[in-house]
Tab-separated table of C-alpha atoms in Angstrom:
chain	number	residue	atom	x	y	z
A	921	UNK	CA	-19.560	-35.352	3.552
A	922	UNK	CA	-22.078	-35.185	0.769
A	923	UNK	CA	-21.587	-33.799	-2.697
A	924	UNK	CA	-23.226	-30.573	-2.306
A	925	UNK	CA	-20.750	-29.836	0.863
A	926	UNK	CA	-18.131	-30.974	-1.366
A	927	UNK	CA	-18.843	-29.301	-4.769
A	928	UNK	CA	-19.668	-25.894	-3.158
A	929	UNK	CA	-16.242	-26.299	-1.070
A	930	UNK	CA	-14.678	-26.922	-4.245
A	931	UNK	CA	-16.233	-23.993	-5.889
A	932	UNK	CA	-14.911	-21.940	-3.235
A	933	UNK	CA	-11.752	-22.913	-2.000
A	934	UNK	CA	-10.284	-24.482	-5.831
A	935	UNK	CA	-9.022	-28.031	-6.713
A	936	UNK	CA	-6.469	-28.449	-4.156
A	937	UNK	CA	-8.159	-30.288	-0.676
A	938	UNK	CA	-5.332	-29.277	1.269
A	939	UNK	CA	-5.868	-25.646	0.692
A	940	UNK	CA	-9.398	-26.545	1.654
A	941	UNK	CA	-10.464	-25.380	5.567
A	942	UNK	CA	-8.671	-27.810	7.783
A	943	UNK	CA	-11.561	-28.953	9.712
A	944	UNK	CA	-13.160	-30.225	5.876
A	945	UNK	CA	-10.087	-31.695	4.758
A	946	UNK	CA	-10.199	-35.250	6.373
A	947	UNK	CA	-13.933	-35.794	5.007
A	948	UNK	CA	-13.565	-34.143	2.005
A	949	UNK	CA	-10.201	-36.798	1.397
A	950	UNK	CA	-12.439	-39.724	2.470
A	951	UNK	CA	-15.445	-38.493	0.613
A	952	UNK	CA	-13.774	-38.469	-2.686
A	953	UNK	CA	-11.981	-41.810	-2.250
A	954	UNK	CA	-15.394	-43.733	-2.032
A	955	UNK	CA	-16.522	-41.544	-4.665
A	956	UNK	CA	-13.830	-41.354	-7.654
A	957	UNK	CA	-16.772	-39.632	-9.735
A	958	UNK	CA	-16.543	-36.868	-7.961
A	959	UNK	CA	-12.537	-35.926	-9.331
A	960	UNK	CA	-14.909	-34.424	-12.154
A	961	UNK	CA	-15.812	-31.363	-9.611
A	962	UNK	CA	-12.679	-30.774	-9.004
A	963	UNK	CA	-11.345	-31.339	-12.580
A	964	UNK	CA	-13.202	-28.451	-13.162
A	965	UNK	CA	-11.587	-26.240	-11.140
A	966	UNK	CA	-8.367	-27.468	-11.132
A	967	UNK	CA	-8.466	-25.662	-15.083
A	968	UNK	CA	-9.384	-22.468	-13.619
A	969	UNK	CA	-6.583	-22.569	-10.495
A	970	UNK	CA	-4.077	-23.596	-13.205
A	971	UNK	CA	-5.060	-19.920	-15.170
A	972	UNK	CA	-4.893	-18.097	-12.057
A	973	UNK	CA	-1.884	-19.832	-11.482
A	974	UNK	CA	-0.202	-18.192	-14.457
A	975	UNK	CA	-0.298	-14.318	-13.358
A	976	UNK	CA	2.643	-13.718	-11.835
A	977	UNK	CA	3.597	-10.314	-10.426
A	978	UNK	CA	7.615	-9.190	-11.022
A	979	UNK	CA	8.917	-6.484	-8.567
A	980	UNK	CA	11.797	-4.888	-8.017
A	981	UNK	CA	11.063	-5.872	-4.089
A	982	UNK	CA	14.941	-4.623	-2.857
A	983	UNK	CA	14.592	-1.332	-3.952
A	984	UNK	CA	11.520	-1.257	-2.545
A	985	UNK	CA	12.606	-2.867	0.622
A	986	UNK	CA	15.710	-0.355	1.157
A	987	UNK	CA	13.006	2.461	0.403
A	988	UNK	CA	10.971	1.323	3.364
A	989	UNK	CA	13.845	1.356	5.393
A	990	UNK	CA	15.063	4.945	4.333
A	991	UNK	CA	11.603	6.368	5.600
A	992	UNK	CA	11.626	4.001	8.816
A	993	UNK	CA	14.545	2.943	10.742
A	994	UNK	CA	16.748	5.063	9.060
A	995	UNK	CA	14.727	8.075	9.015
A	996	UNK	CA	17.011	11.151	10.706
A	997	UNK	CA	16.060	14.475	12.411
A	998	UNK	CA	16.438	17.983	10.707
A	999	UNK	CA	19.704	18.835	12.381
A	1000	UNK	CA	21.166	15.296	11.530
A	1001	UNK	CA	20.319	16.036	7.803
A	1002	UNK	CA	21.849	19.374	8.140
A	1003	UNK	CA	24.796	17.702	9.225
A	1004	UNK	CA	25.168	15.224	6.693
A	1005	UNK	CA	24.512	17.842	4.482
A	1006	UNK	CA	27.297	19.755	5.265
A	1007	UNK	CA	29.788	17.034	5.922
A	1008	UNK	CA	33.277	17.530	3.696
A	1009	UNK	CA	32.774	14.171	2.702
A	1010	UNK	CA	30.008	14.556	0.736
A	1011	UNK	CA	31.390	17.420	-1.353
A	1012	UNK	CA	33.561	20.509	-0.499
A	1013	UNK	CA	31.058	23.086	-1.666
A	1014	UNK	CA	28.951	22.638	0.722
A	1015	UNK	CA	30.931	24.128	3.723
A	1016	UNK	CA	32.115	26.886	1.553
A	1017	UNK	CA	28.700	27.769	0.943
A	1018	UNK	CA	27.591	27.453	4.198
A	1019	UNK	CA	30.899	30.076	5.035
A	1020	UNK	CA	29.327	32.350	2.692
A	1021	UNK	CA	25.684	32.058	4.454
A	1022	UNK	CA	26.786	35.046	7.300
A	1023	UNK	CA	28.298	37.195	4.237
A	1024	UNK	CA	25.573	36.858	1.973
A	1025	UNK	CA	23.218	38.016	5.055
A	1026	UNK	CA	25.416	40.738	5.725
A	1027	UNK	CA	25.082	41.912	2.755
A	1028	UNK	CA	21.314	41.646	2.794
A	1029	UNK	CA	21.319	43.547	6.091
A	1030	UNK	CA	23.662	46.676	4.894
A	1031	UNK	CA	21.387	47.080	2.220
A	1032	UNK	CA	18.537	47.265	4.036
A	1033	UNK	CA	19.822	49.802	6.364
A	1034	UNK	CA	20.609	51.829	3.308
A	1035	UNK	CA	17.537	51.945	2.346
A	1036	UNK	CA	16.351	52.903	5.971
A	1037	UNK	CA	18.873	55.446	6.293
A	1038	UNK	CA	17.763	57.155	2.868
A	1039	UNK	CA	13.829	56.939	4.013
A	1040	UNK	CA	14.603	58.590	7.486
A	1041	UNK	CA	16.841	61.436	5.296
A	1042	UNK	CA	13.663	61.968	3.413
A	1043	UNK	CA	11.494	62.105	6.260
A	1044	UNK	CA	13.763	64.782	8.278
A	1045	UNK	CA	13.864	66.983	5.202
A	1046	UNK	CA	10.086	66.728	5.036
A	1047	UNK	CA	9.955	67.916	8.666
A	1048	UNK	CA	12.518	70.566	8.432
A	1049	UNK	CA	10.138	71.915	5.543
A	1050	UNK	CA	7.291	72.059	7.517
A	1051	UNK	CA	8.508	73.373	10.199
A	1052	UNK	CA	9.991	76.225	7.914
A	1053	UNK	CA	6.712	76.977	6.292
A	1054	UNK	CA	4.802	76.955	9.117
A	1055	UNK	CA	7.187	79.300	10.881
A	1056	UNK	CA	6.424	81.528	7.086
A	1057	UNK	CA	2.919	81.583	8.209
A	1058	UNK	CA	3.397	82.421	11.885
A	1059	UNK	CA	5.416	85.271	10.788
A	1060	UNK	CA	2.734	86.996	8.445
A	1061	UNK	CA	-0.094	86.237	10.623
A	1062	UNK	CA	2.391	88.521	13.255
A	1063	UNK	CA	2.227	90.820	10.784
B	576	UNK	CA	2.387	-21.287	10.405
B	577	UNK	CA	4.111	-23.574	13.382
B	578	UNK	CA	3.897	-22.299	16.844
B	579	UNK	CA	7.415	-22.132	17.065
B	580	UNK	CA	6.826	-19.382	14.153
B	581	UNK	CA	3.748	-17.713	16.099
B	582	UNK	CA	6.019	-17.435	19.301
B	583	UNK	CA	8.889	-16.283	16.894
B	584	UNK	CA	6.302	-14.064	15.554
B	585	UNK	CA	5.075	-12.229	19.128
B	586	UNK	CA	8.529	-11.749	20.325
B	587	UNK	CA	9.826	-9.932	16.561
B	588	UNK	CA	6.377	-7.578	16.905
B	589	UNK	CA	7.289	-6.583	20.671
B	590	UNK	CA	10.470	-5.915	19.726
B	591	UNK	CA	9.440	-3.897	17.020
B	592	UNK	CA	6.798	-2.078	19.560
B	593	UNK	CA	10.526	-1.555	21.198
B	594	UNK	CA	11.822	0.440	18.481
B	595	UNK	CA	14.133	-2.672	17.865
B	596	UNK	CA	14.744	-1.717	13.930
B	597	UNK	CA	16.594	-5.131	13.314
B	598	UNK	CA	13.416	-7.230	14.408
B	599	UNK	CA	11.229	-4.549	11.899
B	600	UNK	CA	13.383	-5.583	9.000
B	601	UNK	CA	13.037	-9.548	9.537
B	602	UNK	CA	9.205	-8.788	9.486
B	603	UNK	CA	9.772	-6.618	6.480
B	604	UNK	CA	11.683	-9.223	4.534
B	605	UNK	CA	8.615	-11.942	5.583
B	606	UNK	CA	5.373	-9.849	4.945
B	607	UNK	CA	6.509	-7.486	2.059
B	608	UNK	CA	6.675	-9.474	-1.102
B	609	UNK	CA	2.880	-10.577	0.292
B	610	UNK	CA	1.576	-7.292	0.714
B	611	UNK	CA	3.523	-6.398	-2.536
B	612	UNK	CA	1.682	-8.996	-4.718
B	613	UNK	CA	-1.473	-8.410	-3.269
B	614	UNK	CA	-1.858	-4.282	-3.858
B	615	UNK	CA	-0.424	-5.607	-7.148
B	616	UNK	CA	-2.882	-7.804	-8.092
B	617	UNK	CA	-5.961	-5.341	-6.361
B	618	UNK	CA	-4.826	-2.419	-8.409
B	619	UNK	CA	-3.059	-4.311	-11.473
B	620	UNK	CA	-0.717	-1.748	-11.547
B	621	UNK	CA	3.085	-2.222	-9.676
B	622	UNK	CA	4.309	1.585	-9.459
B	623	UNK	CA	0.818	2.350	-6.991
B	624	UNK	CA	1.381	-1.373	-5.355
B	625	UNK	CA	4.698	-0.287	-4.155
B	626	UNK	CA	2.834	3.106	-2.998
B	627	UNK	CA	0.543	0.853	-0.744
B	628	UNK	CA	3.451	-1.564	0.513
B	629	UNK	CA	5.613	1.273	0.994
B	630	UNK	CA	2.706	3.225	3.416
B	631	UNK	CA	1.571	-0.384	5.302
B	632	UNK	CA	4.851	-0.539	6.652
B	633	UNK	CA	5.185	2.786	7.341
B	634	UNK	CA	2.388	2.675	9.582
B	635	UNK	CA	3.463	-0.567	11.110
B	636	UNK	CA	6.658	1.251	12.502
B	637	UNK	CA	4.852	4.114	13.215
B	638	UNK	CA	1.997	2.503	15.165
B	639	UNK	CA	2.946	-0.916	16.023
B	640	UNK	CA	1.993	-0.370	19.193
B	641	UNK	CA	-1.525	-0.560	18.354
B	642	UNK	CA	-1.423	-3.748	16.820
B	643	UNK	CA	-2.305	-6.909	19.571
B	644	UNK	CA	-0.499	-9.634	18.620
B	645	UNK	CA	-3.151	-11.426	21.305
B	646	UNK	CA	-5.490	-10.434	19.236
B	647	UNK	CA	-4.714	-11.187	15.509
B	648	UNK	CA	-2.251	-12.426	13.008
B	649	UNK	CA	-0.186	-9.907	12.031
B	650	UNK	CA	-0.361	-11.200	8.516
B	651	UNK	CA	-4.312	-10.651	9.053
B	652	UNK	CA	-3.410	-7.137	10.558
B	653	UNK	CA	-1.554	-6.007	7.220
B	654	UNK	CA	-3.375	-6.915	4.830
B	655	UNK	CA	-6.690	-5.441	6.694
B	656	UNK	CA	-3.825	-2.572	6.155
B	657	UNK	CA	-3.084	-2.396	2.604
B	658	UNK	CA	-6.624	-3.637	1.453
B	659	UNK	CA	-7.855	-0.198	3.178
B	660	UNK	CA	-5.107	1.903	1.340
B	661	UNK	CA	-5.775	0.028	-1.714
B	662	UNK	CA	-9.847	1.289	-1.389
B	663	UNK	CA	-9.015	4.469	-0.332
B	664	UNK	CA	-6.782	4.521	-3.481
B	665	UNK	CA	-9.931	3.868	-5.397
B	666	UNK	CA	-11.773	6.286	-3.851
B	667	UNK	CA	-9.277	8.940	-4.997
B	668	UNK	CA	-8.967	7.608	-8.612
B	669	UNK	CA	-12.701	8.125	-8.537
B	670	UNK	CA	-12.878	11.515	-7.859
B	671	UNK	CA	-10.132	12.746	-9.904
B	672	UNK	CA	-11.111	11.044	-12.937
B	673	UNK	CA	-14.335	12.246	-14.770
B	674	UNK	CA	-17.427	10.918	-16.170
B	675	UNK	CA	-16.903	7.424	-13.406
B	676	UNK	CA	-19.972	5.677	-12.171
B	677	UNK	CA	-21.058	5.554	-8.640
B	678	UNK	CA	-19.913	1.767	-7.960
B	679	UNK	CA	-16.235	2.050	-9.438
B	680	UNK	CA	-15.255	1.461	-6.143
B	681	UNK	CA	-17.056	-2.369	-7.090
B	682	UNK	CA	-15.637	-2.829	-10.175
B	683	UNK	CA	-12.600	-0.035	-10.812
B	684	UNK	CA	-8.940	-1.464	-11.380
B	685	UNK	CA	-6.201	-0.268	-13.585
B	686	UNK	CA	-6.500	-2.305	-16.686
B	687	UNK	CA	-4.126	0.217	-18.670
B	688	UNK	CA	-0.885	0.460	-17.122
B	689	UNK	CA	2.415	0.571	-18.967
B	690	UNK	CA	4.346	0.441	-16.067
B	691	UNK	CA	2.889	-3.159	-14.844
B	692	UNK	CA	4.939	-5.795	-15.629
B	693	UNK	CA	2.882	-8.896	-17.603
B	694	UNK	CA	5.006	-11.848	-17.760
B	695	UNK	CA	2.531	-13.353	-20.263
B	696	UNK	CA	-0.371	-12.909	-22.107
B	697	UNK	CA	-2.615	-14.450	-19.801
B	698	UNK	CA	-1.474	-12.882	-16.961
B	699	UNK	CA	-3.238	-9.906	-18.951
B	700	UNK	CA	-6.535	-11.322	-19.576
B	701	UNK	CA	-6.754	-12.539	-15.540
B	702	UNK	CA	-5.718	-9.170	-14.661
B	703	UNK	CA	-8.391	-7.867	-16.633
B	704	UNK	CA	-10.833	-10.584	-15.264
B	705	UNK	CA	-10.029	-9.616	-11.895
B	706	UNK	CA	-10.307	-6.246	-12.510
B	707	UNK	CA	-14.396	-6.529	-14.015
B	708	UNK	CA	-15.055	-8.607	-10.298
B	709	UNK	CA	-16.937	-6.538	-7.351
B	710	UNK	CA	-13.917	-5.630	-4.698
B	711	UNK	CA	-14.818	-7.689	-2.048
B	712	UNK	CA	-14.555	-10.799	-4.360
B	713	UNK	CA	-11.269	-9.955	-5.607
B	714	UNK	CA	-10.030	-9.318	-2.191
B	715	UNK	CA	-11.783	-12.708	-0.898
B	716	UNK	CA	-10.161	-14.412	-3.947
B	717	UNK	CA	-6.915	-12.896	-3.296
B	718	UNK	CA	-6.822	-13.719	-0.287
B	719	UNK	CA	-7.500	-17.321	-0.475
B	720	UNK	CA	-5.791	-18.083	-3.666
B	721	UNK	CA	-3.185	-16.216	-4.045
B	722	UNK	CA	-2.202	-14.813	-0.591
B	723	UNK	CA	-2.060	-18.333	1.427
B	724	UNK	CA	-4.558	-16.799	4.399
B	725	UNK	CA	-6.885	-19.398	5.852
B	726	UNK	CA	-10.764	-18.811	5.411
B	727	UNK	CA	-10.683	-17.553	9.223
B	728	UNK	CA	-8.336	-14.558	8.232
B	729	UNK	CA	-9.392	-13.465	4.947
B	730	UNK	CA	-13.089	-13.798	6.813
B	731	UNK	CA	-11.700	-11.323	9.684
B	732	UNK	CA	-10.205	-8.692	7.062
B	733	UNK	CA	-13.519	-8.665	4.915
B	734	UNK	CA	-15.165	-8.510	8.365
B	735	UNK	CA	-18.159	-11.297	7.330
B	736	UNK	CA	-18.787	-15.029	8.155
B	737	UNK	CA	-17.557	-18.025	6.816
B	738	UNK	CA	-20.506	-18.956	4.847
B	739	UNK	CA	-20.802	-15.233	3.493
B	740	UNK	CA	-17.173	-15.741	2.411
B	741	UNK	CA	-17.881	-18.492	1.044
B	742	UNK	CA	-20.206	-17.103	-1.052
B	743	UNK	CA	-17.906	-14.703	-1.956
B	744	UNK	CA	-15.060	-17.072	-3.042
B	745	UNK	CA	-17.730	-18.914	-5.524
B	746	UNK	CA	-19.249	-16.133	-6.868
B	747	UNK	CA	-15.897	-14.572	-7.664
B	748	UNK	CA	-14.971	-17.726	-9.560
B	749	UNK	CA	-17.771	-17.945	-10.896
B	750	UNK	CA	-17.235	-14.583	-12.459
B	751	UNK	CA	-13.663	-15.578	-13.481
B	752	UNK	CA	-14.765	-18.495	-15.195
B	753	UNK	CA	-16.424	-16.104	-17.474
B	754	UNK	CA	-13.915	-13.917	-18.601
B	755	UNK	CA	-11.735	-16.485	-19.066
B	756	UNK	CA	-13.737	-18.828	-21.152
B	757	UNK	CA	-11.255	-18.868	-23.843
B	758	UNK	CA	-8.246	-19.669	-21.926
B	759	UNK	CA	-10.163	-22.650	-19.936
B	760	UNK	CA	-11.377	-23.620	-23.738
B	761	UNK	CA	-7.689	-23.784	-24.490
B	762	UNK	CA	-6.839	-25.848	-21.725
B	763	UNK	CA	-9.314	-28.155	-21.672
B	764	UNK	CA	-8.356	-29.348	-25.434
B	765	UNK	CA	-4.494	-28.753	-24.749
């Protein structure tokens, strides 16, 4: 290996031969033991690798890890969430509100019948009147 | 990684094509706090890296069945993974914020994050230097440095040649060098 193969592998790949492409590692070992001048190349990066070597990055990996999991493996259908949502051992409140669900749409349906009821009312009356007043007319036009 | 640990490998991804959920959370535990560190160190910013980790293994349980363990690494195959997420999440920051140049995409990282964790000072001022480099340098540098892939596999991800990553790698340092000039100063006279 000559020095420009080794100095531009060492500008790529850092100080460290073995983290150097395994097919240049042999030569590049050799290459520096019959030259001992060229440590200075990799001096040189060996300062920078030691920087990079100081950024660390701190996680909070198990949370993130059970996370995954939630939205993979343990993902569940809708009804199976509608179960566990109801189950008593989760909380008591939940069935009793789900017992309320068919009153509550009772409730909803009475008072829209109501309201049907009172519109039909309104429309017989209106029909009743016209018939009346267009039995008045028939009369005096018999007249 | 041995052969034993490539075979070990093939036979936890076909189980996992299997819908075997035990054999997805041994690969979880082994590729995660890589995939982690590297969206972390892309976007310099933890609460989006767990974003990205959190969607590449989403869509490794979802479509593991398109990955060919014949074919590739599946280290290779996630981090081709998250380093797409991670540009797409660029792309995004890019057109929700205003007044950002054209090649953000080349140069944009979060620099300002309070929710990234700096365990020193320095860590602040490479995070910053990696931020200023061109994205496929970081990635290449990432990759190699920090990540443990061989030149072959960071290559295939950034889809170029050796010598082109090469080129990357040095120019990337290169660039580093740079913007750190004070810290080497500081270790060169101790």
């Amino acid at each position: 290996m000559d020095k420009t193969t080794f100095a531009a592998l060492a500008a790529s790949y850092g100080c460290n031969i073995d983290s150097w492409p395994t097919d240049h590692q042999a030569a590049a070992a050799v290459a520096l033991k019959a030259n001992p001048d060229w440590q200075s190349l990799l001096d040189q990066e060996q300062r920078l690798d030691a920087v990079l070597d100081q950024y660390q990055v701190a996680s909070n990996l198990s949370a993130l890890e059970a996370s995954i999991l939630e939205q993979t493996v343990y993902r569940r259908g809708l009804l199976q969430k509608l179960l566990d949502w109801l189950s008593p051992e989760v909380t008591v409140w939940r069935p009793a509100l789900a017992a309320c669900l068919p009153i509550v749409v009772g409730m909803m349906l009475g008072s829209s019948i109501q309201i049907e009821e009172q519109f039909v009312l309104a429309e017989e009356l209106a029909l009743v009147q016209f018939e009346a007043s267009s039995f008045d007319d028939s009369t005096e036009l018999d007249q | 990684m041995s052969l034993a640990g490539n075979e070990d490998e093939a036979e936890l991804v076909n189980r996992t094509q299997n819908g075997d959920s035990a054999a997805f959370q041994i690969l979880l535990r082994r590729y995660l706090p890589m995939i982690n560190s590297y969206a972390a160190r892309m976007l310099g910013n933890q609460a989006d890296a767990a974003d990205i980790a959190q969607e590449v293994f989403i869509r490794f349980w979802q479509k593991s069945s398109s990955f060919d363990a014949r074919k590739a690494k599946l280290g290779t195959w996630l981090h081709q993974i998250a380093r797409n997420l991670c540009i797409d999440h660029f792309r995004q920051q890019r057109n929700l914020e205003t007044g950002v140049t054209d090649n953000m995409l080349e140069t944009e990282a979060a620099t300002d994050s309070d929710q990234y964790q700096i365990t020193t000072e320095s860590s602040s001022a490479i995070k910053q230097a990696l931020a200023a480099l061109p994205e496929r340098q970081r990635s290449a540098l990432l990759f190699c440095h920090y990540q443990g892939l061989s030149n072959k596999q960071a290559a295939e991800i950034l889809e170029v040649s050796i010598d082109a990553l090469e080129s990357l790698l040095s120019r990337a340092r290169r660039g580093l060098r740079g913007h750190l000039h004070h810290q080497l100063e500081e270790l060169k006279h101790g």
